[in-house]
XYZ file of N, CA and C in Angstrom:
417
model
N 142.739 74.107 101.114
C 141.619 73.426 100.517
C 142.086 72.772 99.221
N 141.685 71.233 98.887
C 142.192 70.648 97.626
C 141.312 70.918 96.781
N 141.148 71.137 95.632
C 140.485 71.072 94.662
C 140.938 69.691 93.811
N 139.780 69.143 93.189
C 140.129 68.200 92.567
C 139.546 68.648 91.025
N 140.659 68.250 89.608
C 139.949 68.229 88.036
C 139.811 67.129 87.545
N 138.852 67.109 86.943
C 138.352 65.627 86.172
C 139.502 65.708 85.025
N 139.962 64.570 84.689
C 140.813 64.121 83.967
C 139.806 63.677 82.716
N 141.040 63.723 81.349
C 140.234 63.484 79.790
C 139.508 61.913 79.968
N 140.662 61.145 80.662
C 139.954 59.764 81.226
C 138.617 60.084 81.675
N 138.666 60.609 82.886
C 137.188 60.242 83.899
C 135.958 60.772 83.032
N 136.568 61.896 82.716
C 135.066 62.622 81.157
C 134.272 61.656 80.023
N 136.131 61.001 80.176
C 135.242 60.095 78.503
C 134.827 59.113 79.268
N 135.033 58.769 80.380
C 134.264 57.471 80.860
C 132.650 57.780 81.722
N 132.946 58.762 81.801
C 131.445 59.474 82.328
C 130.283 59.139 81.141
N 131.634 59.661 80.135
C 130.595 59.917 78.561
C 130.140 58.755 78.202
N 130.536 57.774 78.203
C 130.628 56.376 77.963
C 129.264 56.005 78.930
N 129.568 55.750 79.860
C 128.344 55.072 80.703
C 127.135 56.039 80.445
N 127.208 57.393 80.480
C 125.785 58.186 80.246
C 125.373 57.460 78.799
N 125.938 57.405 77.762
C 125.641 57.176 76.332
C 125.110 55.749 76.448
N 125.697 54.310 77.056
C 125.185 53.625 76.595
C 123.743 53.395 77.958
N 123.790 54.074 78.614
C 122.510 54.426 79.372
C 121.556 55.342 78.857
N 121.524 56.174 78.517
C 120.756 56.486 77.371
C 120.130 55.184 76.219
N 120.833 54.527 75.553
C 120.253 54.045 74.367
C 119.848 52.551 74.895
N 120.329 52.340 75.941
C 120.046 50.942 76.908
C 118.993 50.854 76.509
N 118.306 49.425 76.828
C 116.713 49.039 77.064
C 116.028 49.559 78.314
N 116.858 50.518 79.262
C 116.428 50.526 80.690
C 116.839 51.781 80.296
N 117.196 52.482 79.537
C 117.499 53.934 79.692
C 116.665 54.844 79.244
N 116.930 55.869 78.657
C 116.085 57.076 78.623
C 115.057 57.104 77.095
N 115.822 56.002 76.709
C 114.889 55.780 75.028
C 114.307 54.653 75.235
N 114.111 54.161 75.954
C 113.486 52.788 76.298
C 112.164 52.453 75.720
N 110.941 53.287 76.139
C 109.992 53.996 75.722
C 109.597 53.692 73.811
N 110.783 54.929 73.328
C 111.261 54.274 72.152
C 111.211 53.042 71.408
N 112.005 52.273 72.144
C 112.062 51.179 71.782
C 111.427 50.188 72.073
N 109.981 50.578 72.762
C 109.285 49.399 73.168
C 108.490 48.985 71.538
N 107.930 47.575 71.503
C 107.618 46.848 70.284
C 105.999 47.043 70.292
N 105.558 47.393 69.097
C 104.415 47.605 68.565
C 103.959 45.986 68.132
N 102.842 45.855 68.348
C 102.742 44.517 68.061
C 101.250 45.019 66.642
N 101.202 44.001 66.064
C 99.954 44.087 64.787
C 98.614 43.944 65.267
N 99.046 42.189 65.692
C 97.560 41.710 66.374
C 98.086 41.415 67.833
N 97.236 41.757 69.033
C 97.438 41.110 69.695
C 96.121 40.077 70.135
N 96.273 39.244 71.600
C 95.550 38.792 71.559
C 93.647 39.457 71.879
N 94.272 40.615 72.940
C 92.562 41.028 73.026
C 93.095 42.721 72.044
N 92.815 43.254 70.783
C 92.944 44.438 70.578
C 91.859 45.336 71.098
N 92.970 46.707 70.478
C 92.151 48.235 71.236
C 90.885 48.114 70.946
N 89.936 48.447 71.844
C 88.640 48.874 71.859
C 88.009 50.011 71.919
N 87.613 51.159 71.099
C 87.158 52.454 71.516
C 85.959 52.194 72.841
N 85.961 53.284 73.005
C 84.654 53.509 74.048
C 83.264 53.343 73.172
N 82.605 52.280 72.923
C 81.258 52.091 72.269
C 81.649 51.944 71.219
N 82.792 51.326 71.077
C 82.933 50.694 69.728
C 83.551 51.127 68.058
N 83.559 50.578 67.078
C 83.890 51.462 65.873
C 83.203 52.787 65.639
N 81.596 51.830 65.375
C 80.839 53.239 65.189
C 80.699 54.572 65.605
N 81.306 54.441 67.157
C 81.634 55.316 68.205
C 82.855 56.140 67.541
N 83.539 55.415 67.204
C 85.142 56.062 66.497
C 84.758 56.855 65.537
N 84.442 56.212 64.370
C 84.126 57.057 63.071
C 82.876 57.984 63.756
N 82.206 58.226 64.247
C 81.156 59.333 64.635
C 81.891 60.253 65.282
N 82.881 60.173 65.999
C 83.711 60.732 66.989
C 84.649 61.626 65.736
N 85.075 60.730 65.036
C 86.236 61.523 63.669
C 85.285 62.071 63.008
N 83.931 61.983 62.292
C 83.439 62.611 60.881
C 82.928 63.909 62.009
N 82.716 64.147 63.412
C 82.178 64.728 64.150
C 83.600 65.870 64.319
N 84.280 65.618 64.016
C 85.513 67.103 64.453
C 87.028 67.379 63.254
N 86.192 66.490 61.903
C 86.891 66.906 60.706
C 86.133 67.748 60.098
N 86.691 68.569 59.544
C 86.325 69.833 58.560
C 87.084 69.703 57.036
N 86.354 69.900 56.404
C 86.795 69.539 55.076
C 87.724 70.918 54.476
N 88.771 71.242 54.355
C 89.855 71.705 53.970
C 88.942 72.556 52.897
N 89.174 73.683 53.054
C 88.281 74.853 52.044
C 89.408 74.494 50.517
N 89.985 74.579 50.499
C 91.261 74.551 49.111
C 90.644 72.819 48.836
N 90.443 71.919 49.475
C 90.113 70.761 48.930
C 88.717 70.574 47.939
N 88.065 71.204 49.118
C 86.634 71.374 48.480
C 86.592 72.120 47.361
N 87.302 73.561 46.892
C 87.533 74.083 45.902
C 88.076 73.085 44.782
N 88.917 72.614 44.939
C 89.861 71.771 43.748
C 88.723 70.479 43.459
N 87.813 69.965 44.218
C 86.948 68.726 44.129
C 87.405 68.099 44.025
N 88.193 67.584 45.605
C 89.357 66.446 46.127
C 87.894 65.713 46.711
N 87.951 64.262 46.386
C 87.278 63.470 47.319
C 88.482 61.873 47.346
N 87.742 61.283 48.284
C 88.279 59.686 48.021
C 88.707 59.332 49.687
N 89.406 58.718 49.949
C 90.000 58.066 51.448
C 91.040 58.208 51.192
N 91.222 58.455 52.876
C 92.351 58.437 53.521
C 92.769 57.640 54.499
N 93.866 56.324 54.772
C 94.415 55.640 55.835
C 94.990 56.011 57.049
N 94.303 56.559 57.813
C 95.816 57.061 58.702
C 96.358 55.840 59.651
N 97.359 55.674 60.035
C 97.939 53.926 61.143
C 98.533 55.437 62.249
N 98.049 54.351 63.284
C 98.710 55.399 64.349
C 98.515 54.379 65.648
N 99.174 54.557 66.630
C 99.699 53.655 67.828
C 98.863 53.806 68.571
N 98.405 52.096 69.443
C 97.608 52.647 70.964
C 97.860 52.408 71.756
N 98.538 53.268 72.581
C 100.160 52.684 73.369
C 99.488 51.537 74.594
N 99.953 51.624 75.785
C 99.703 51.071 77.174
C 98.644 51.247 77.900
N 98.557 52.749 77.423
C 97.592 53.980 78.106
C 96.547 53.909 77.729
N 96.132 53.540 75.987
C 95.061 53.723 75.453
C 95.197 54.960 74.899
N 95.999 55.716 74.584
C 95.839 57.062 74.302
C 96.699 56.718 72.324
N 96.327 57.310 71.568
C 96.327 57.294 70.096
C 97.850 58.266 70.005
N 98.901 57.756 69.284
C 100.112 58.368 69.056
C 101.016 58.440 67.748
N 101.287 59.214 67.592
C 102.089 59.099 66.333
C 101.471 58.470 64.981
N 100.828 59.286 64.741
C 99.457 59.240 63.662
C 100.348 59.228 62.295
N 100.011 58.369 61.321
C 100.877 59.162 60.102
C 99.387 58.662 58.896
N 100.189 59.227 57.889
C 99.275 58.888 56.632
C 99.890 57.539 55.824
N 99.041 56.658 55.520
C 99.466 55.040 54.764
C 98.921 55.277 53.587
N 98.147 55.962 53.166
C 97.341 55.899 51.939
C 97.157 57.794 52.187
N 97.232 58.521 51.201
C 97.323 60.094 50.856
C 96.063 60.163 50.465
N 95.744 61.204 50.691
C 94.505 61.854 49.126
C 94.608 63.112 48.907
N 95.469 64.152 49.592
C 95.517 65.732 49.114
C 96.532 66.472 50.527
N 97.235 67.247 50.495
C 97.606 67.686 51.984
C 96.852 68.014 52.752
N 95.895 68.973 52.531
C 95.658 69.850 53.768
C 94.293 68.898 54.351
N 94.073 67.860 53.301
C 93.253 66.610 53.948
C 94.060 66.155 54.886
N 95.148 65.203 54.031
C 95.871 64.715 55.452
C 96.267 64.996 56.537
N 96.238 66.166 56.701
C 96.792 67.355 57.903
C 95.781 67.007 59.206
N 94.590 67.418 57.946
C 93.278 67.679 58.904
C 92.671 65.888 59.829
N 93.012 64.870 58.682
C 93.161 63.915 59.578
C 94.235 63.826 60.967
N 94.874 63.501 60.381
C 96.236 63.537 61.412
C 95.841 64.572 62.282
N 95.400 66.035 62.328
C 94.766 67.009 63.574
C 93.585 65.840 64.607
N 92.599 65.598 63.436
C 91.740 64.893 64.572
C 92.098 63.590 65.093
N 92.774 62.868 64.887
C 93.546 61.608 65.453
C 94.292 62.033 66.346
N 94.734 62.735 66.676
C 96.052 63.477 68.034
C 94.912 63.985 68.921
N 93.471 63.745 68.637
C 92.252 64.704 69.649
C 91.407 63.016 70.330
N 91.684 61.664 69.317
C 91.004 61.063 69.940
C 90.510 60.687 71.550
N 89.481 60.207 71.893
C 89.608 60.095 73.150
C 90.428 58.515 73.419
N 90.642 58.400 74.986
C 91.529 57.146 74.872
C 90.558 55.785 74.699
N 91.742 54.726 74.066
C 91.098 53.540 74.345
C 91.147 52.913 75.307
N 90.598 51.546 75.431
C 90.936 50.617 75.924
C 92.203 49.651 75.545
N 93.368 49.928 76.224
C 94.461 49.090 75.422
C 94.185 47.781 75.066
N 95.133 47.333 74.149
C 95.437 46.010 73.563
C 95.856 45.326 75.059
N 95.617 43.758 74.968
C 96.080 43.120 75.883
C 96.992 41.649 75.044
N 98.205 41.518 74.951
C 98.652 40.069 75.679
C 98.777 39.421 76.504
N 98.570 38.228 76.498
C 98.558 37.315 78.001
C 98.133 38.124 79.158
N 97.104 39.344 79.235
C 96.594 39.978 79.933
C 97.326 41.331 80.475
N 98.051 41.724 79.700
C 99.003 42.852 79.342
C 98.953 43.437 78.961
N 98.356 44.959 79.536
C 98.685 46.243 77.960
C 99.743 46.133 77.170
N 99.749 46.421 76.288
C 100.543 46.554 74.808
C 100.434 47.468 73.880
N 101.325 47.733 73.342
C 101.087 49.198 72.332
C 100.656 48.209 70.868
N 99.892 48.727 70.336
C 99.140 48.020 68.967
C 98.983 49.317 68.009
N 99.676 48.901 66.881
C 98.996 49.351 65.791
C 97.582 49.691 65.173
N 97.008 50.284 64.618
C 95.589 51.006 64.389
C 95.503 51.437 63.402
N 94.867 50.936 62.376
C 94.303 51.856 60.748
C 93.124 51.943 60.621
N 92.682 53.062 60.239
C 91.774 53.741 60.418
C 91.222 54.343 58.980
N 90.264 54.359 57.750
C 89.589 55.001 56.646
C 89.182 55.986 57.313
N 89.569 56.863 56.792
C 88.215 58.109 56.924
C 88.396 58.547 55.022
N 86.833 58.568 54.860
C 86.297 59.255 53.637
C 85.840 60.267 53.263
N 86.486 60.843 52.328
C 85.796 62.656 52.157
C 85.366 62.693 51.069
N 84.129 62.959 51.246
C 82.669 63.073 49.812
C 82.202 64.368 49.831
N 82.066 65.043 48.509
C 81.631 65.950 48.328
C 80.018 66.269 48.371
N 79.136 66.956 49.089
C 78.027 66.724 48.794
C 77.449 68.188 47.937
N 76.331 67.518 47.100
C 76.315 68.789 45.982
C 74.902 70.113 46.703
């Protein structure tokens, strides 16, 4: 019976084609690298609209007990992606107002329900999304 060993050649050339298949436009980061656009031509639409959105967020934020203690108020920006799917991704903070605020945003933005994607030339598209939410103290 022959046995055959891969040679330092055939390894590094294995290594070679897996690597630039991986970082390819067709490879495993592809995804990755797809382009966020600002505006497109038809943007995301919630289900019933803005008002629908912000009722949906002031409806499953909780105001941070340590915030409310310290008498943190003011806005917060969060920008976060609406991919192909309509589904809300990679949430971050653009504008701060306290941590365990921003946290608590960024928690309810990873819960939204999906949108309606962005369309170009009649194309889902991943679009950018900023979003205020405001935290007021009431006495």
């Amino acid at each position: 019976m022959k046995t055959r060993s891969c040679s330092a050649k055939s390894l590094s050339t294995i290594f070679v084609v897996l690597f630039c298949f991986a970082f390819s436009g067709t490879g495993l980061f592809a995804q990755a690298q797809e382009e966020v656009l600002v505006v497109a031509d038809e943007m995301p639409v919630y289900p019933g609209g803005q008002m629908a959105l912000l009722k949906f967020v002031y409806a499953n934020i909780t105001y941070p007990a340590d915030a409310k203690e310290n008498g943190i108020e003011g806005k917060v920006i969060v920008r976060f992606i609406i991919n192909k799917e309509g589904k809300a991704v990679q949430p971050s903070i653009s504008k701060g107002l306290y941590p365990s605020i921003d946290e608590e945003v960024i928690k309810v933005i990873s819960k939204i329900p999906k949108f309606e994607p962005g369309k170009m030339a009649g194309k889902p598209v991943n679009v950018w999304y900023a979003l205020p939410v405001t935290f007021k103290l009431v006495n």
